[in-house]
XYZ file of C-alpha atoms in Angstrom:
85
model
C 18.790 2.072 14.700
C 18.786 -0.928 12.362
C 17.815 -1.241 8.750
C 14.303 -0.039 7.840
C 12.824 -3.534 8.004
C 13.891 -3.800 11.670
C 12.588 -0.398 12.710
C 9.344 -0.566 14.688
C 6.400 0.893 12.781
C 5.627 3.304 15.624
C 9.122 4.784 15.374
C 8.743 5.578 11.678
C 5.385 7.293 11.688
C 4.566 10.878 12.608
C 1.555 11.316 14.846
C 0.211 7.866 14.105
C 0.866 7.985 10.395
C 3.317 6.501 7.944
C 4.362 8.052 4.660
C 4.301 5.965 1.485
C 4.375 6.783 -2.215
C 1.195 5.690 -3.993
C 1.206 5.949 -7.775
C 3.969 8.540 -7.580
C 2.425 10.739 -4.868
C 3.430 10.934 -1.193
C 0.595 9.996 1.107
C 0.349 9.936 4.880
C -1.688 6.977 6.021
C -2.578 5.664 9.484
C -0.137 3.291 11.185
C -1.214 -0.270 10.492
C -2.607 0.499 7.049
C -2.653 -2.481 4.691
C -2.518 -2.866 0.945
C -6.256 -3.648 1.043
C -6.890 -0.275 2.740
C -4.997 1.553 -0.002
C -6.894 -0.275 -2.757
C -10.208 0.429 -1.018
C -9.352 4.126 -0.849
C -8.245 4.372 -4.481
C -10.571 1.944 -6.234
C -13.514 2.297 -3.878
C -13.791 -1.463 -3.535
C -10.975 -3.863 -2.739
C -12.971 -6.579 -4.521
C -12.912 -4.647 -7.784
C -11.918 -6.805 -10.727
C -8.902 -5.906 -12.819
C -6.908 -4.252 -10.025
C -3.263 -5.173 -9.459
C -0.882 -3.930 -6.769
C 2.898 -3.873 -6.504
C 4.840 -2.831 -3.402
C 8.445 -1.856 -4.044
C 8.253 -3.535 -7.439
C 6.871 -6.848 -6.179
C 3.340 -7.848 -7.158
C 1.171 -8.558 -4.122
C -1.371 -11.306 -4.822
C -4.963 -10.241 -4.094
C -5.291 -12.925 -1.426
C -2.514 -11.239 0.611
C -3.712 -7.619 0.457
C -5.169 -7.794 3.970
C -1.966 -9.357 5.313
C 0.552 -6.840 3.965
C 0.892 -3.926 6.393
C 2.781 -0.862 5.226
C 5.567 0.291 7.541
C 6.363 3.515 5.705
C 8.706 4.336 2.860
C 7.239 1.833 0.427
C 6.474 2.655 -3.196
C 3.040 1.304 -4.109
C 1.593 1.061 -7.578
C -2.118 0.405 -7.930
C -3.165 -0.347 -11.491
C -6.647 -0.888 -12.841
C -7.105 -2.639 -16.191
C -9.396 -0.828 -18.594
C -11.063 -2.350 -21.654
C -11.355 -0.622 -24.961
C -8.948 0.799 -27.364
């Protein structure tokens, strides 16, 4: 088996799921899940303003959220800016 990036998604999931870490918590998500799906689940609306996402420490621009599929093993941080002080 090759490095993780060469491993087919189907081979890494369990029962049609992949495991990722979202904001410090392990989550099992369906194979083929995208960054947009994760944001929609957490923020309720992927179009929400003030939301930023990083996958394995790299910021994912909003315009690419639908294009970035999660293969499993990634660490995802979803941050929402809040006003006030």
